Tab-separated table of C-alpha atoms and ligand atoms in Angstrom:
chain	number	residue	atom	x	y	z
A	28	MET	CA	-14.889	134.412	71.163
A	29	LYS	CA	-13.162	131.396	69.720
A	30	ASN	CA	-13.233	131.666	65.944
A	31	GLN	CA	-13.717	135.340	65.502
A	32	LYS	CA	-11.477	137.366	63.309
A	33	ASN	CA	-11.423	140.418	65.492
A	34	THR	CA	-10.473	140.582	69.135
A	35	ARG	CA	-13.557	142.203	70.543
A	36	LYS	CA	-14.296	141.262	74.106
A	37	GLN	CA	-17.389	139.201	74.616
A	38	ILE	CA	-20.243	140.093	76.947
A	39	SER	CA	-22.774	137.477	78.005
A	40	VAL	CA	-26.176	138.311	79.410
A	41	VAL	CA	-27.848	135.597	81.480
A	42	ILE	CA	-31.588	135.693	82.154
A	43	PRO	CA	-33.352	133.127	84.351
A	44	SER	CA	-36.941	133.005	83.130
A	45	PHE	CA	-39.907	131.232	84.627
A	46	ASN	CA	-43.311	131.892	83.063
A	47	GLU	CA	-42.320	135.234	81.599
A	48	GLU	CA	-43.989	135.011	78.164
A	49	GLY	CA	-45.068	138.650	78.280
A	50	ASN	CA	-41.596	139.954	79.115
A	51	ILE	CA	-39.154	138.104	76.891
A	52	ARG	CA	-39.516	140.206	73.771
A	53	LYS	CA	-39.722	143.505	75.631
A	54	LEU	CA	-36.594	142.630	77.550
A	55	PHE	CA	-34.785	141.661	74.370
A	56	ASN	CA	-35.675	144.988	72.748
A	57	ARG	CA	-34.511	146.975	75.759
A	58	LEU	CA	-31.299	144.950	75.911
A	59	MET	CA	-30.604	145.658	72.250
A	60	LEU	CA	-30.799	149.380	72.959
A	61	ASN	CA	-28.239	149.095	75.747
A	62	LEU	CA	-25.655	146.689	74.409
A	63	ASP	CA	-22.928	148.042	72.165
A	64	LYS	CA	-22.737	145.457	69.402
A	65	ASN	CA	-19.964	147.256	67.582
A	66	LYS	CA	-17.654	147.373	70.531
A	67	TYR	CA	-18.402	143.945	72.001
A	68	SER	CA	-19.394	140.553	70.780
A	69	ILE	CA	-22.674	139.792	72.554
A	70	GLU	CA	-24.479	136.640	73.594
A	71	ILE	CA	-27.825	136.615	75.379
A	72	ILE	CA	-28.556	133.381	77.214
A	73	PHE	CA	-32.116	132.785	78.341
A	74	VAL	CA	-32.507	129.995	80.856
A	75	ASP	CA	-36.040	128.675	80.784
A	76	ASP	CA	-36.669	127.270	84.234
A	77	GLY	CA	-39.396	124.814	83.283
A	78	SER	CA	-41.973	127.404	82.267
A	79	THR	CA	-45.491	126.160	81.666
A	80	ASP	CA	-46.500	129.070	79.413
A	81	GLU	CA	-45.208	130.284	76.060
A	82	THR	CA	-41.857	131.494	77.447
A	83	LEU	CA	-39.768	128.838	75.741
A	84	ASN	CA	-41.503	129.325	72.401
A	85	GLN	CA	-40.939	133.058	72.657
A	86	ILE	CA	-37.260	132.443	73.332
A	87	ARG	CA	-37.018	129.971	70.461
A	88	SER	CA	-38.481	132.399	67.992
A	89	LEU	CA	-36.101	135.119	69.189
A	90	ALA	CA	-33.205	132.718	68.748
A	91	LYS	CA	-34.345	132.149	65.153
A	92	GLU	CA	-34.394	135.857	64.466
A	93	SER	CA	-31.144	136.750	66.132
A	94	LYS	CA	-27.886	134.827	66.255
A	95	ILE	CA	-26.875	136.363	69.538
A	96	VAL	CA	-29.806	134.765	71.370
A	97	LYS	CA	-29.069	131.379	72.931
A	98	TYR	CA	-31.025	129.384	75.419
A	99	LEU	CA	-31.052	126.530	77.882
A	100	ALA	CA	-34.341	124.868	78.765
A	101	PHE	CA	-34.730	122.963	82.036
A	102	SER	CA	-36.783	119.781	82.184
A	103	LYS	CA	-38.778	121.229	85.082
A	104	ASN	CA	-38.731	124.143	87.494
A	105	PHE	CA	-35.453	123.976	89.402
A	106	GLY	CA	-35.600	127.455	90.853
A	107	HIS	CA	-34.038	130.804	90.160
A	108	GLN	CA	-30.595	130.124	91.675
A	109	LYS	CA	-30.132	126.947	89.651
A	110	ALA	CA	-31.216	128.722	86.478
A	111	LEU	CA	-28.710	131.463	87.170
A	112	LYS	CA	-25.980	128.924	87.873
A	113	ALA	CA	-26.683	127.100	84.612
A	114	GLY	CA	-26.540	130.359	82.679
A	115	LEU	CA	-23.181	131.208	84.220
A	116	ASP	CA	-21.895	127.672	83.587
A	117	PHE	CA	-22.675	127.830	79.888
A	118	SER	CA	-21.681	131.424	79.266
A	119	ASN	CA	-18.591	132.268	77.215
A	120	GLY	CA	-18.202	135.983	77.780
A	121	ASP	CA	-15.254	137.842	79.263
A	122	ALA	CA	-17.885	139.455	81.434
A	123	VAL	CA	-21.259	138.017	82.326
A	124	ILE	CA	-24.240	140.151	83.293
A	125	SER	CA	-27.191	138.543	85.032
A	126	LEU	CA	-30.601	140.113	85.347
A	127	ASP	CA	-34.241	139.221	85.884
A	128	ALA	CA	-36.595	138.679	82.988
A	129	ASP	CA	-39.308	140.986	84.283
A	130	LEU	CA	-37.445	144.261	83.584
A	131	GLN	CA	-37.302	145.158	87.263
A	132	HIS	CA	-33.574	145.372	86.646
A	133	PRO	CA	-33.235	148.206	84.132
A	134	PRO	CA	-31.024	147.290	81.152
A	135	GLU	CA	-30.164	151.000	80.990
A	136	LEU	CA	-27.680	150.356	83.813
A	137	ILE	CA	-25.688	147.898	81.693
A	138	PRO	CA	-23.349	150.472	80.084
A	139	ALA	CA	-22.416	151.671	83.576
A	140	LEU	CA	-21.776	148.098	84.738
A	141	ILE	CA	-19.503	147.519	81.754
A	142	LYS	CA	-17.676	150.775	82.357
A	143	GLU	CA	-16.848	149.759	85.920
A	144	TRP	CA	-15.673	146.385	84.659
A	145	GLU	CA	-13.472	148.006	82.021
A	146	SER	CA	-11.863	150.088	84.727
A	147	GLY	CA	-10.737	147.008	86.603
A	148	ASN	CA	-13.580	145.763	88.779
A	149	GLU	CA	-14.136	142.031	88.692
A	150	ILE	CA	-17.495	142.176	90.407
A	151	VAL	CA	-19.918	144.999	89.727
A	152	TYR	CA	-22.968	144.459	91.906
A	153	THR	CA	-26.075	146.577	92.157
A	154	ILE	CA	-27.972	148.036	95.074
A	155	ARG	CA	-31.689	148.535	94.748
A	156	ARG	CA	-32.830	151.890	96.003
A	157	ASN	CA	-35.885	151.550	98.188
A	158	THR	CA	-38.839	153.219	96.594
A	159	GLU	CA	-42.558	153.333	97.149
A	160	LYS	CA	-42.859	150.790	94.389
A	161	THR	CA	-41.591	148.036	96.657
A	162	SER	CA	-44.380	146.824	98.906
A	163	PHE	CA	-44.015	147.369	102.634
A	164	PHE	CA	-44.203	143.639	103.253
A	165	LYS	CA	-41.426	142.846	100.817
A	166	LYS	CA	-39.227	145.630	102.182
A	167	PHE	CA	-39.812	144.597	105.772
A	168	THR	CA	-39.223	140.884	105.261
A	169	ALA	CA	-36.172	141.515	103.092
A	170	GLN	CA	-34.660	143.814	105.704
A	171	LEU	CA	-35.272	141.337	108.488
A	172	PHE	CA	-33.849	138.505	106.438
A	173	TYR	CA	-30.611	140.269	105.547
A	174	LYS	CA	-30.138	141.448	109.130
A	175	ILE	CA	-30.431	137.907	110.455
A	176	LEU	CA	-28.374	136.422	107.643
A	177	ASN	CA	-25.532	138.905	108.061
A	178	LYS	CA	-25.495	138.352	111.816
A	179	LEU	CA	-25.419	134.606	111.457
A	180	SER	CA	-23.055	134.264	108.546
A	181	GLY	CA	-20.637	137.075	109.253
A	182	LEU	CA	-21.058	138.164	105.621
A	183	ASN	CA	-22.086	141.603	104.571
A	184	ILE	CA	-24.842	141.204	102.043
A	185	SER	CA	-26.513	144.517	101.401
A	186	GLN	CA	-30.252	144.763	101.773
A	187	GLY	CA	-30.888	145.907	98.265
A	188	ALA	CA	-28.974	142.947	96.890
A	189	ALA	CA	-30.471	141.133	93.944
A	190	ASP	CA	-29.032	138.934	91.268
A	191	PHE	CA	-28.394	141.857	88.950
A	192	ARG	CA	-24.656	142.138	88.500
A	193	LEU	CA	-21.666	141.829	86.240
A	194	LEU	CA	-19.020	139.191	86.866
A	195	ASP	CA	-15.634	138.925	85.264
A	196	ARG	CA	-14.742	135.604	83.617
A	197	LYS	CA	-12.374	134.770	86.510
A	198	VAL	CA	-15.237	135.028	88.976
A	199	VAL	CA	-17.615	133.075	86.771
A	200	ASN	CA	-15.076	130.265	86.537
A	201	VAL	CA	-14.863	130.018	90.305
A	202	ILE	CA	-18.639	129.835	90.619
A	203	ARG	CA	-18.809	127.333	87.785
A	204	ASP	CA	-16.568	124.977	89.745
A	205	MET	CA	-18.778	125.075	92.816
A	206	GLN	CA	-20.797	121.937	93.038
A	207	GLU	CA	-22.727	122.563	96.236
A	208	ASP	CA	-26.388	121.885	95.813
A	209	ASN	CA	-27.693	124.671	98.017
A	210	LEU	CA	-25.892	127.337	96.082
A	211	PHE	CA	-26.896	130.743	97.384
A	212	ILE	CA	-25.184	132.927	94.807
A	213	ARG	CA	-26.085	136.189	96.500
A	214	GLY	CA	-24.208	135.107	99.612
A	215	MET	CA	-21.388	133.561	97.636
A	216	ILE	CA	-20.445	136.771	95.836
A	217	PRO	CA	-19.271	138.730	98.906
A	218	TRP	CA	-17.540	135.578	100.192
A	219	LEU	CA	-15.402	135.337	97.028
A	220	GLY	CA	-13.372	138.509	97.444
A	221	PHE	CA	-12.055	140.171	94.228
A	222	ASN	CA	-12.176	143.861	93.325
A	223	LYS	CA	-15.726	145.035	93.497
A	224	VAL	CA	-17.922	148.054	93.306
A	225	GLY	CA	-21.654	148.608	93.742
A	226	LEU	CA	-23.968	150.770	91.650
A	227	GLU	CA	-27.369	152.013	92.743
A	228	TYR	CA	-30.491	151.755	90.636
A	229	GLU	CA	-34.198	152.440	90.867
A	230	PRO	CA	-36.136	149.205	90.604
A	231	GLU	CA	-38.995	149.271	88.147
A	232	GLU	CA	-42.363	147.623	88.336
A	233	ARG	CA	-42.617	144.172	86.887
A	234	VAL	CA	-43.609	144.808	83.256
A	235	TRP	CA	-45.859	141.795	82.889
A	236	GLY	CA	-47.154	139.013	85.144
A	237	THR	CA	-46.758	138.488	88.853
A	238	SER	CA	-43.795	137.714	91.082
A	239	LYS	CA	-42.629	134.126	90.814
A	240	TYR	CA	-41.368	134.283	94.356
A	241	THR	CA	-44.294	133.131	96.414
A	242	PHE	CA	-44.064	133.480	100.175
A	243	LYS	CA	-43.170	129.805	100.377
A	244	LYS	CA	-40.333	130.190	97.876
A	245	MET	CA	-39.090	133.273	99.710
A	246	PHE	CA	-39.101	131.458	103.024
A	247	LEU	CA	-37.213	128.490	101.585
A	248	PHE	CA	-34.769	130.891	99.947
A	249	ALA	CA	-34.174	132.570	103.312
A	250	MET	CA	-33.627	129.250	105.063
A	251	GLN	CA	-31.247	128.219	102.309
A	252	GLY	CA	-29.321	131.451	102.665
A	253	ILE	CA	-28.907	130.948	106.370
A	254	THR	CA	-28.180	127.245	106.440
A	255	SER	CA	-25.779	127.256	103.523
A	256	PHE	CA	-23.559	129.884	105.103
A	257	SER	CA	-23.810	129.363	108.786
A	258	VAL	CA	-23.650	126.686	111.410
A	259	LYS	CA	-24.379	129.236	114.099
A	260	PRO	CA	-27.867	127.875	114.834
A	261	LEU	CA	-26.074	124.652	115.775
A	262	HIS	CA	-23.600	126.476	118.004
A	263	LEU	CA	-26.601	127.960	119.720
A	264	THR	CA	-27.634	124.495	120.946
A	265	THR	CA	-24.211	124.023	122.479
A	266	TYR	CA	-24.314	127.361	124.268
A	267	LEU	CA	-27.875	126.802	125.401
A	268	GLY	CA	-27.073	123.276	126.568
A	269	GLY	CA	-24.038	124.490	128.500
A	270	PHE	CA	-25.975	127.333	130.075
A	271	ILE	CA	-28.893	125.165	131.146
A	272	PHE	CA	-26.503	122.509	132.411
A	273	LEU	CA	-24.916	125.148	134.614
A	274	LEU	CA	-28.246	126.398	135.914
A	275	SER	CA	-29.474	122.908	136.702
A	276	SER	CA	-26.230	122.073	138.513
A	277	ILE	CA	-26.872	125.013	140.798
A	278	TYR	CA	-30.441	123.913	141.315
A	279	ILE	CA	-29.305	120.352	142.016
A	280	PHE	CA	-27.051	121.671	144.767
A	281	TYR	CA	-29.979	123.556	146.189
A	282	ALA	CA	-32.152	120.424	146.136
A	283	LEU	CA	-29.429	118.464	147.943
A	284	PHE	CA	-29.137	121.277	150.461
A	285	VAL	CA	-32.888	121.169	151.134
A	286	TYR	CA	-32.748	117.386	151.523
A	287	PHE	CA	-29.678	116.993	153.699
A	288	VAL	CA	-29.402	120.238	155.626
A	289	GLN	CA	-32.907	121.622	155.919
A	290	ASN	CA	-34.421	118.173	155.948
A	291	LYS	CA	-37.863	119.383	154.899
A	292	SER	CA	-38.388	118.101	151.362
A	293	ILE	CA	-41.310	115.944	150.286
A	294	PRO	CA	-40.160	112.315	149.743
A	295	GLY	CA	-39.210	111.729	146.144
A	296	TRP	CA	-38.809	115.425	145.241
A	297	THR	CA	-35.023	115.531	145.400
A	298	SER	CA	-34.316	112.372	143.396
A	299	MET	CA	-36.990	113.280	140.851
A	300	LEU	CA	-35.733	116.804	140.400
A	301	ILE	CA	-32.112	115.754	140.109
A	302	SER	CA	-32.756	113.091	137.510
A	303	VAL	CA	-34.962	115.336	135.382
A	304	LEU	CA	-32.584	118.286	135.478
A	305	PHE	CA	-29.433	116.260	134.998
A	306	LEU	CA	-30.698	114.122	132.152
A	307	GLY	CA	-32.502	117.009	130.471
A	308	SER	CA	-29.586	119.378	130.420
A	309	LEU	CA	-27.036	116.691	129.614
A	310	ASN	CA	-29.200	115.739	126.670
A	311	LEU	CA	-29.258	119.278	125.336
A	312	LEU	CA	-25.526	119.679	125.818
A	313	MET	CA	-24.784	116.456	123.961
A	314	LEU	CA	-27.181	117.457	121.208
A	315	GLY	CA	-25.087	120.587	120.837
A	316	VAL	CA	-21.897	118.547	120.620
A	317	LEU	CA	-23.521	116.380	117.976
A	318	GLY	CA	-24.550	119.557	116.174
A	319	GLU	CA	-20.953	120.770	116.141
A	320	TYR	CA	-19.920	117.641	114.271
A	321	ILE	CA	-22.841	117.800	111.877
A	322	GLY	CA	-21.931	121.416	111.190
A	323	LYS	CA	-18.414	120.329	110.271
A	324	ILE	CA	-19.792	117.683	107.939
A	325	MET	CA	-22.105	120.234	106.369
A	326	ILE	CA	-19.257	122.634	105.655
A	327	GLU	CA	-16.995	119.857	104.361
A	328	SER	CA	-19.651	118.378	102.131
A	329	LYS	CA	-19.913	121.631	100.222
A	330	ARG	CA	-16.409	121.098	98.895
A	331	ARG	CA	-15.889	124.784	98.477
A	332	PRO	CA	-12.440	125.773	97.292
A	333	GLN	CA	-10.119	126.391	100.220
A	334	TYR	CA	-8.765	129.477	98.537
A	335	ILE	CA	-9.364	131.452	95.400
A	336	ILE	CA	-6.452	132.654	93.318
A	337	LYS	CA	-7.022	135.892	91.532
A	338	ASP	CA	-3.858	136.107	89.510
A	339	LYS	CA	-0.625	134.174	89.271
A	340	ASN	CA	2.813	134.188	87.769
A	341	LEU	CA	4.530	130.883	88.377
B	417	UDP	N1	-37.395	132.762	88.327
B	417	UDP	C1	-36.927	131.524	87.900
B	417	UDP	N2	-37.370	130.414	88.543
B	417	UDP	C2	-38.247	130.461	89.609
B	417	UDP	C3	-38.682	131.732	90.052
B	417	UDP	C4	-38.229	132.873	89.394
B	417	UDP	O1	-36.136	131.436	86.963
B	417	UDP	O2	-38.604	129.413	90.132
B	417	UDP	C5	-36.927	133.988	87.628
B	417	UDP	C6	-38.029	134.916	87.156
B	417	UDP	O3	-38.479	134.536	85.876
B	417	UDP	C7	-37.329	136.258	87.167
B	417	UDP	C8	-36.357	136.138	88.311
B	417	UDP	O4	-36.185	134.736	88.552
B	417	UDP	O5	-36.594	136.463	85.965
B	417	UDP	C9	-36.854	136.832	89.560
B	417	UDP	O6	-38.141	136.382	89.897
B	417	UDP	P1	-39.313	137.372	90.307
B	417	UDP	O7	-39.268	138.609	89.471
B	417	UDP	O8	-40.592	136.615	90.282
B	417	UDP	O9	-38.903	137.711	91.814
B	417	UDP	P2	-39.099	139.106	92.578
B	417	UDP	O10	-38.575	140.179	91.668
B	417	UDP	O11	-40.541	139.237	92.817
B	417	UDP	O12	-38.290	138.934	93.822
B	418	MG	MG1	-39.068	140.529	89.778
């Protein structure tokens, strides 16, 4: 973009890649068919997330063959979201497209993404159509996860959401300035605002290799999504504590009634019951209060921008 004679807009493509040796070249070829090199200046940024196979060598040899191929190589596996973040951080394009390395995100959709961007959308996200190709387990767990996450966070992340999207430079700059460690980009996008539109696509089968998202990684990802956007689980302790405190107060009155009025309790029952109920529920209530403060600290420590300016004329 900087020292070019013409004023073509630049498009960056960011690809997090972890052990994808069999996909890199195929993806590159498919990308080449779907990127208009005459109309736009193109850069393709592969982010090697600490692969242990030939992925990085594949990328290096592509970079030798083609000037538009660039790469970042991590010192170890930091995970998909970090790889994506790094790619966005180092990108230069006026628009940045992110997609998976395994060709599950069809590059054929790219011209449509760009078209929506050219007509004024700052975020063009994609919605995966559910097909038989997605396993029942994956569909079911994904649905459950997004239901819970949306409930807890108050966001509206669609179930077919994946990290296949186009972002305008303005949006990329905002994300670049976010320093929170638990960055859950998928949740961040709807939080940001901006003009956006979604496009549907048919997911394809992974061209080569197996999914890099093991059940463990998926579970951690889900926990990260929930805990980085919501302190509602902490509120729950407060509500629960308050509720149980109320119930035990009633029961304490009953125990006192049995002791003083009915006079038929076993010795020790009343004092025992009262101390257990009172201390137990007070404990839970105070734990909730503590949680409220920790929640505040959690939100503060993210240092998210308090507002995002889309345009200005000062
Ligand atoms: N990926 C990554 N680091 C990881 C796991 C995955 O960079 O630790 C990349 C992977 O190479 C792929 C994308 O993230 O380009 C999505 O991963 P995958 O296709 O395995 O996930 P799935 O499609 O099964 O959800
Ligand atoms: Mg995949």
